[in-house]
mmCIF file with all atom_site columns, C-alpha atoms in Angstrom:
data_model
loop_
_atom_site.group_PDB
_atom_site.id
_atom_site.type_symbol
_atom_site.label_atom_id
_atom_site.label_alt_id
_atom_site.label_comp_id
_atom_site.label_asym_id
_atom_site.label_entity_id
_atom_site.label_seq_id
_atom_site.pdbx_PDB_ins_code
_atom_site.Cartn_x
_atom_site.Cartn_y
_atom_site.Cartn_z
_atom_site.occupancy
_atom_site.B_iso_or_equiv
_atom_site.pdbx_formal_charge
_atom_site.auth_seq_id
_atom_site.auth_comp_id
_atom_site.auth_asym_id
_atom_site.auth_atom_id
_atom_site.pdbx_PDB_model_num
ATOM 1   C CA . MET A 1 1   ? -68.303 -65.870 -8.613  1.00 0.00 ? 30  MET A CA 1
ATOM 2   C CA . ARG A 1 2   ? -65.964 -66.327 -11.557 1.00 0.00 ? 31  ARG A CA 1
ATOM 3   C CA . GLN A 1 3   ? -68.782 -67.923 -13.596 1.00 0.00 ? 32  GLN A CA 1
ATOM 4   C CA . LEU A 1 4   ? -71.096 -65.021 -12.781 1.00 0.00 ? 33  LEU A CA 1
ATOM 5   C CA . LEU A 1 5   ? -68.521 -62.487 -13.968 1.00 0.00 ? 34  LEU A CA 1
ATOM 6   C CA . LEU A 1 6   ? -67.947 -64.492 -17.138 1.00 0.00 ? 35  LEU A CA 1
ATOM 7   C CA . ALA A 1 7   ? -71.708 -64.628 -17.800 1.00 0.00 ? 36  ALA A CA 1
ATOM 8   C CA . ILE A 1 8   ? -72.017 -60.877 -17.270 1.00 0.00 ? 37  ILE A CA 1
ATOM 9   C CA . ALA A 1 9   ? -69.047 -60.189 -19.562 1.00 0.00 ? 38  ALA A CA 1
ATOM 10  C CA . LEU A 1 10  ? -70.490 -62.423 -22.274 1.00 0.00 ? 39  LEU A CA 1
ATOM 11  C CA . GLY A 1 11  ? -73.850 -60.699 -21.905 1.00 0.00 ? 40  GLY A CA 1
ATOM 12  C CA . PHE A 1 12  ? -72.238 -57.299 -22.467 1.00 0.00 ? 41  PHE A CA 1
ATOM 13  C CA . ALA A 1 13  ? -70.245 -58.647 -25.416 1.00 0.00 ? 42  ALA A CA 1
ATOM 14  C CA . GLY A 1 14  ? -73.466 -59.941 -26.995 1.00 0.00 ? 43  GLY A CA 1
ATOM 15  C CA . ALA A 1 15  ? -75.161 -56.589 -26.490 1.00 0.00 ? 44  ALA A CA 1
ATOM 16  C CA . ALA A 1 16  ? -72.182 -54.794 -28.019 1.00 0.00 ? 45  ALA A CA 1
ATOM 17  C CA . ALA A 1 17  ? -72.291 -57.086 -31.053 1.00 0.00 ? 46  ALA A CA 1
ATOM 18  C CA . HIS A 1 18  ? -75.854 -55.924 -31.720 1.00 0.00 ? 47  HIS A CA 1
ATOM 19  C CA . ALA A 1 19  ? -75.260 -52.271 -30.839 1.00 0.00 ? 48  ALA A CA 1
ATOM 20  C CA . GLY A 1 20  ? -74.751 -51.392 -34.531 1.00 0.00 ? 49  GLY A CA 1
ATOM 21  C CA . ASP A 1 21  ? -78.039 -52.933 -35.631 1.00 0.00 ? 50  ASP A CA 1
ATOM 22  C CA . VAL A 1 22  ? -80.365 -50.350 -37.196 1.00 0.00 ? 51  VAL A CA 1
ATOM 23  C CA . GLY A 1 23  ? -82.948 -52.676 -38.654 1.00 0.00 ? 52  GLY A CA 1
ATOM 24  C CA . GLN A 1 24  ? -83.939 -56.200 -39.492 1.00 0.00 ? 53  GLN A CA 1
ATOM 25  C CA . VAL A 1 25  ? -84.913 -58.298 -42.496 1.00 0.00 ? 54  VAL A CA 1
ATOM 26  C CA . LYS A 1 26  ? -88.651 -58.986 -42.101 1.00 0.00 ? 55  LYS A CA 1
ATOM 27  C CA . THR A 1 27  ? -89.318 -60.721 -45.423 1.00 0.00 ? 56  THR A CA 1
ATOM 28  C CA . ALA A 1 28  ? -87.020 -62.397 -47.926 1.00 0.00 ? 57  ALA A CA 1
ATOM 29  C CA . SER A 1 29  ? -87.546 -64.443 -51.051 1.00 0.00 ? 58  SER A CA 1
ATOM 30  C CA . GLY A 1 30  ? -85.317 -65.690 -53.828 1.00 0.00 ? 59  GLY A CA 1
ATOM 31  C CA . SER A 1 31  ? -81.638 -64.811 -53.916 1.00 0.00 ? 60  SER A CA 1
ATOM 32  C CA . ALA A 1 32  ? -80.589 -61.939 -51.660 1.00 0.00 ? 61  ALA A CA 1
ATOM 33  C CA . HIS A 1 33  ? -77.631 -61.110 -49.472 1.00 0.00 ? 62  HIS A CA 1
ATOM 34  C CA . ILE A 1 34  ? -76.142 -58.418 -47.249 1.00 0.00 ? 63  ILE A CA 1
ATOM 35  C CA . GLU A 1 35  ? -72.623 -57.161 -47.950 1.00 0.00 ? 64  GLU A CA 1
ATOM 36  C CA . ARG A 1 36  ? -70.867 -56.148 -44.729 1.00 0.00 ? 65  ARG A CA 1
ATOM 37  C CA . ASN A 1 37  ? -67.141 -55.567 -44.203 1.00 0.00 ? 66  ASN A CA 1
ATOM 38  C CA . GLY A 1 38  ? -66.215 -57.506 -47.350 1.00 0.00 ? 67  GLY A CA 1
ATOM 39  C CA . ARG A 1 39  ? -68.406 -60.504 -46.479 1.00 0.00 ? 68  ARG A CA 1
ATOM 40  C CA . GLN A 1 40  ? -71.691 -61.727 -47.946 1.00 0.00 ? 69  GLN A CA 1
ATOM 41  C CA . LEU A 1 41  ? -74.318 -62.690 -45.388 1.00 0.00 ? 70  LEU A CA 1
ATOM 42  C CA . PRO A 1 42  ? -77.649 -64.292 -46.276 1.00 0.00 ? 71  PRO A CA 1
ATOM 43  C CA . ALA A 1 43  ? -80.531 -61.812 -46.202 1.00 0.00 ? 72  ALA A CA 1
ATOM 44  C CA . GLN A 1 44  ? -82.821 -64.148 -44.336 1.00 0.00 ? 73  GLN A CA 1
ATOM 45  C CA . VAL A 1 45  ? -85.738 -63.273 -42.081 1.00 0.00 ? 74  VAL A CA 1
ATOM 46  C CA . GLY A 1 46  ? -84.406 -62.031 -38.746 1.00 0.00 ? 75  GLY A CA 1
ATOM 47  C CA . ALA A 1 47  ? -80.987 -60.966 -40.069 1.00 0.00 ? 76  ALA A CA 1
ATOM 48  C CA . SER A 1 48  ? -79.752 -57.644 -38.704 1.00 0.00 ? 77  SER A CA 1
ATOM 49  C CA . VAL A 1 49  ? -79.053 -54.634 -40.899 1.00 0.00 ? 78  VAL A CA 1
ATOM 50  C CA . GLN A 1 50  ? -76.354 -52.122 -39.994 1.00 0.00 ? 79  GLN A CA 1
ATOM 51  C CA . GLU A 1 51  ? -75.247 -48.706 -41.175 1.00 0.00 ? 80  GLU A CA 1
ATOM 52  C CA . GLY A 1 52  ? -72.855 -49.246 -44.086 1.00 0.00 ? 81  GLY A CA 1
ATOM 53  C CA . ASP A 1 53  ? -74.504 -52.489 -45.244 1.00 0.00 ? 82  ASP A CA 1
ATOM 54  C CA . THR A 1 54  ? -75.338 -53.039 -48.890 1.00 0.00 ? 83  THR A CA 1
ATOM 55  C CA . LEU A 1 55  ? -78.373 -55.179 -49.703 1.00 0.00 ? 84  LEU A CA 1
ATOM 56  C CA . VAL A 1 56  ? -78.331 -57.040 -53.006 1.00 0.00 ? 85  VAL A CA 1
ATOM 57  C CA . THR A 1 57  ? -81.187 -58.990 -54.585 1.00 0.00 ? 86  THR A CA 1
ATOM 58  C CA . GLY A 1 58  ? -80.890 -61.337 -57.544 1.00 0.00 ? 87  GLY A CA 1
ATOM 59  C CA . PRO A 1 59  ? -83.256 -61.667 -60.503 1.00 0.00 ? 88  PRO A CA 1
ATOM 60  C CA . ASP A 1 60  ? -85.721 -63.611 -58.347 1.00 0.00 ? 89  ASP A CA 1
ATOM 61  C CA . GLY A 1 61  ? -85.016 -61.805 -55.074 1.00 0.00 ? 90  GLY A CA 1
ATOM 62  C CA . ALA A 1 62  ? -86.950 -59.435 -52.847 1.00 0.00 ? 91  ALA A CA 1
ATOM 63  C CA . VAL A 1 63  ? -86.294 -58.181 -49.321 1.00 0.00 ? 92  VAL A CA 1
ATOM 64  C CA . GLY A 1 64  ? -88.441 -56.274 -46.823 1.00 0.00 ? 93  GLY A CA 1
ATOM 65  C CA . LEU A 1 65  ? -86.713 -54.329 -44.042 1.00 0.00 ? 94  LEU A CA 1
ATOM 66  C CA . THR A 1 66  ? -87.929 -52.667 -40.858 1.00 0.00 ? 95  THR A CA 1
ATOM 67  C CA . PHE A 1 67  ? -85.755 -50.037 -39.175 1.00 0.00 ? 96  PHE A CA 1
ATOM 68  C CA . THR A 1 68  ? -85.676 -48.927 -35.543 1.00 0.00 ? 97  THR A CA 1
ATOM 69  C CA . ASP A 1 69  ? -87.702 -45.782 -36.342 1.00 0.00 ? 98  ASP A CA 1
ATOM 70  C CA . ASN A 1 70  ? -90.375 -47.994 -37.975 1.00 0.00 ? 99  ASN A CA 1
ATOM 71  C CA . SER A 1 71  ? -89.362 -47.081 -41.533 1.00 0.00 ? 100 SER A CA 1
ATOM 72  C CA . LEU A 1 72  ? -90.185 -49.869 -43.976 1.00 0.00 ? 101 LEU A CA 1
ATOM 73  C CA . LEU A 1 73  ? -88.136 -50.490 -47.122 1.00 0.00 ? 102 LEU A CA 1
ATOM 74  C CA . SER A 1 74  ? -88.828 -53.113 -49.794 1.00 0.00 ? 103 SER A CA 1
ATOM 75  C CA . LEU A 1 75  ? -86.336 -54.027 -52.500 1.00 0.00 ? 104 LEU A CA 1
ATOM 76  C CA . GLY A 1 76  ? -87.438 -55.702 -55.698 1.00 0.00 ? 105 GLY A CA 1
ATOM 77  C CA . PRO A 1 77  ? -85.490 -58.006 -58.022 1.00 0.00 ? 106 PRO A CA 1
ATOM 78  C CA . ASP A 1 78  ? -82.019 -57.034 -59.273 1.00 0.00 ? 107 ASP A CA 1
ATOM 79  C CA . SER A 1 79  ? -81.613 -54.249 -56.711 1.00 0.00 ? 108 SER A CA 1
ATOM 80  C CA . VAL A 1 80  ? -78.596 -52.836 -54.901 1.00 0.00 ? 109 VAL A CA 1
ATOM 81  C CA . LEU A 1 81  ? -79.197 -50.538 -51.912 1.00 0.00 ? 110 LEU A CA 1
ATOM 82  C CA . LYS A 1 82  ? -76.593 -49.169 -49.502 1.00 0.00 ? 111 LYS A CA 1
ATOM 83  C CA . ILE A 1 83  ? -77.459 -47.853 -46.047 1.00 0.00 ? 112 ILE A CA 1
ATOM 84  C CA . ASP A 1 84  ? -75.129 -44.827 -46.130 1.00 0.00 ? 113 ASP A CA 1
ATOM 85  C CA . ARG A 1 85  ? -76.155 -43.257 -42.849 1.00 0.00 ? 114 ARG A CA 1
ATOM 86  C CA . TYR A 1 86  ? -78.655 -44.148 -40.183 1.00 0.00 ? 115 TYR A CA 1
ATOM 87  C CA . ALA A 1 87  ? -78.863 -42.352 -36.862 1.00 0.00 ? 116 ALA A CA 1
ATOM 88  C CA . PHE A 1 88  ? -81.973 -42.397 -34.691 1.00 0.00 ? 117 PHE A CA 1
ATOM 89  C CA . ASP A 1 89  ? -82.681 -41.186 -31.166 1.00 0.00 ? 118 ASP A CA 1
ATOM 90  C CA . SER A 1 90  ? -85.735 -43.063 -29.932 1.00 0.00 ? 119 SER A CA 1
ATOM 91  C CA . THR A 1 91  ? -86.334 -40.496 -27.178 1.00 0.00 ? 120 THR A CA 1
ATOM 92  C CA . THR A 1 92  ? -86.569 -37.424 -29.431 1.00 0.00 ? 121 THR A CA 1
ATOM 93  C CA . ASN A 1 93  ? -87.209 -39.186 -32.786 1.00 0.00 ? 122 ASN A CA 1
ATOM 94  C CA . ALA A 1 94  ? -84.393 -37.073 -34.241 1.00 0.00 ? 123 ALA A CA 1
ATOM 95  C CA . GLY A 1 95  ? -82.109 -38.653 -36.797 1.00 0.00 ? 124 GLY A CA 1
ATOM 96  C CA . GLN A 1 96  ? -80.831 -38.955 -40.329 1.00 0.00 ? 125 GLN A CA 1
ATOM 97  C CA . PHE A 1 97  ? -81.494 -41.707 -42.875 1.00 0.00 ? 126 PHE A CA 1
ATOM 98  C CA . ASP A 1 98  ? -79.519 -41.719 -46.142 1.00 0.00 ? 127 ASP A CA 1
ATOM 99  C CA . THR A 1 99  ? -79.494 -44.556 -48.658 1.00 0.00 ? 128 THR A CA 1
ATOM 100 C CA . SER A 1 100 ? -78.092 -45.069 -52.155 1.00 0.00 ? 129 SER A CA 1
ATOM 101 C CA . LEU A 1 101 ? -80.117 -47.061 -54.667 1.00 0.00 ? 130 LEU A CA 1
ATOM 102 C CA . ARG A 1 102 ? -77.607 -48.087 -57.322 1.00 0.00 ? 131 ARG A CA 1
ATOM 103 C CA . ARG A 1 103 ? -80.087 -50.128 -59.354 1.00 0.00 ? 132 ARG A CA 1
ATOM 104 C CA . GLY A 1 104 ? -83.466 -51.780 -59.060 1.00 0.00 ? 133 GLY A CA 1
ATOM 105 C CA . THR A 1 105 ? -86.597 -50.746 -57.225 1.00 0.00 ? 134 THR A CA 1
ATOM 106 C CA . LEU A 1 106 ? -87.243 -49.437 -53.747 1.00 0.00 ? 135 LEU A CA 1
ATOM 107 C CA . ALA A 1 107 ? -90.617 -48.915 -52.118 1.00 0.00 ? 136 ALA A CA 1
ATOM 108 C CA . ALA A 1 108 ? -90.657 -47.169 -48.746 1.00 0.00 ? 137 ALA A CA 1
ATOM 109 C CA . VAL A 1 109 ? -92.880 -46.008 -45.946 1.00 0.00 ? 138 VAL A CA 1
ATOM 110 C CA . SER A 1 110 ? -91.026 -43.475 -43.831 1.00 0.00 ? 139 SER A CA 1
ATOM 111 C CA . GLY A 1 111 ? -90.905 -43.772 -40.059 1.00 0.00 ? 140 GLY A CA 1
ATOM 112 C CA . ARG A 1 112 ? -90.494 -41.511 -37.075 1.00 0.00 ? 141 ARG A CA 1
ATOM 113 C CA . ILE A 1 113 ? -87.318 -39.806 -38.343 1.00 0.00 ? 142 ILE A CA 1
ATOM 114 C CA . VAL A 1 114 ? -89.274 -38.149 -41.172 1.00 0.00 ? 143 VAL A CA 1
ATOM 115 C CA . LYS A 1 115 ? -92.221 -37.327 -38.936 1.00 0.00 ? 144 LYS A CA 1
ATOM 116 C CA . GLN A 1 116 ? -89.821 -35.417 -36.669 1.00 0.00 ? 145 GLN A CA 1
ATOM 117 C CA . ARG A 1 117 ? -87.918 -33.669 -39.493 1.00 0.00 ? 146 ARG A CA 1
ATOM 118 C CA . PRO A 1 118 ? -89.165 -34.201 -43.068 1.00 0.00 ? 147 PRO A CA 1
ATOM 119 C CA . GLU A 1 119 ? -85.808 -33.444 -44.712 1.00 0.00 ? 148 GLU A CA 1
ATOM 120 C CA . ALA A 1 120 ? -83.999 -36.101 -42.629 1.00 0.00 ? 149 ALA A CA 1
ATOM 121 C CA . MET A 1 121 ? -84.428 -38.931 -45.172 1.00 0.00 ? 150 MET A CA 1
ATOM 122 C CA . ARG A 1 122 ? -82.741 -38.991 -48.572 1.00 0.00 ? 151 ARG A CA 1
ATOM 123 C CA . VAL A 1 123 ? -82.391 -41.541 -51.344 1.00 0.00 ? 152 VAL A CA 1
ATOM 124 C CA . HIS A 1 124 ? -79.424 -41.089 -53.673 1.00 0.00 ? 153 HIS A CA 1
ATOM 125 C CA . THR A 1 125 ? -79.532 -42.579 -57.174 1.00 0.00 ? 154 THR A CA 1
ATOM 126 C CA . PRO A 1 126 ? -76.871 -42.457 -59.915 1.00 0.00 ? 155 PRO A CA 1
ATOM 127 C CA . SER A 1 127 ? -78.580 -39.423 -61.445 1.00 0.00 ? 156 SER A CA 1
ATOM 128 C CA . SER A 1 128 ? -80.353 -37.643 -58.582 1.00 0.00 ? 157 SER A CA 1
ATOM 129 C CA . ILE A 1 129 ? -80.981 -37.190 -54.875 1.00 0.00 ? 158 ILE A CA 1
ATOM 130 C CA . MET A 1 130 ? -84.517 -37.445 -53.575 1.00 0.00 ? 159 MET A CA 1
ATOM 131 C CA . GLY A 1 131 ? -85.444 -35.749 -50.325 1.00 0.00 ? 160 GLY A CA 1
ATOM 132 C CA . VAL A 1 132 ? -88.391 -37.511 -48.739 1.00 0.00 ? 161 VAL A CA 1
ATOM 133 C CA . ARG A 1 133 ? -91.188 -35.170 -47.712 1.00 0.00 ? 162 ARG A CA 1
ATOM 134 C CA . GLY A 1 134 ? -94.119 -37.565 -47.659 1.00 0.00 ? 163 GLY A CA 1
ATOM 135 C CA . THR A 1 135 ? -94.590 -40.923 -46.076 1.00 0.00 ? 164 THR A CA 1
ATOM 136 C CA . GLU A 1 136 ? -94.744 -43.368 -48.983 1.00 0.00 ? 165 GLU A CA 1
ATOM 137 C CA . PHE A 1 137 ? -92.709 -43.453 -52.189 1.00 0.00 ? 166 PHE A CA 1
ATOM 138 C CA . ILE A 1 138 ? -91.290 -45.708 -54.895 1.00 0.00 ? 167 ILE A CA 1
ATOM 139 C CA . VAL A 1 139 ? -87.950 -45.257 -56.670 1.00 0.00 ? 168 VAL A CA 1
ATOM 140 C CA . SER A 1 140 ? -86.765 -47.172 -59.723 1.00 0.00 ? 169 SER A CA 1
ATOM 141 C CA . VAL A 1 141 ? -83.238 -47.095 -61.174 1.00 0.00 ? 170 VAL A CA 1
ATOM 142 C CA . GLY A 1 142 ? -82.472 -48.764 -64.509 1.00 0.00 ? 171 GLY A CA 1
ATOM 143 C CA . ASP A 1 143 ? -79.116 -50.090 -65.684 1.00 0.00 ? 172 ASP A CA 1
#
């Protein structure tokens, strides 16, 4: 009985550890990492992405991400992207998706959040804020 309770508790702890996951790295090449809570984690295929994470690619790096609403983001070389806010209700498709592209390139295909409410996705850059109204876009920020 004690072992069963321990297994159940560990199962819940594992689920809680992944409760903050909002997406996943689907493709990765070259140098790339995820900055989370002051740590650098490798941005390798299968790695989780959470609200508040910053993704950084090096001069030879690229990362492709898939989010829980089926949004797709691709970062090119020398890019820095922060996931400022991500909230998604899979029942109603309601949510909010805000990112900050500090430098580099970002290509995106919006997911169900934007289909539900077009103004629910925004990309902030050092000089502007872009509200996403369509489904596909590219943003480039120079040094």
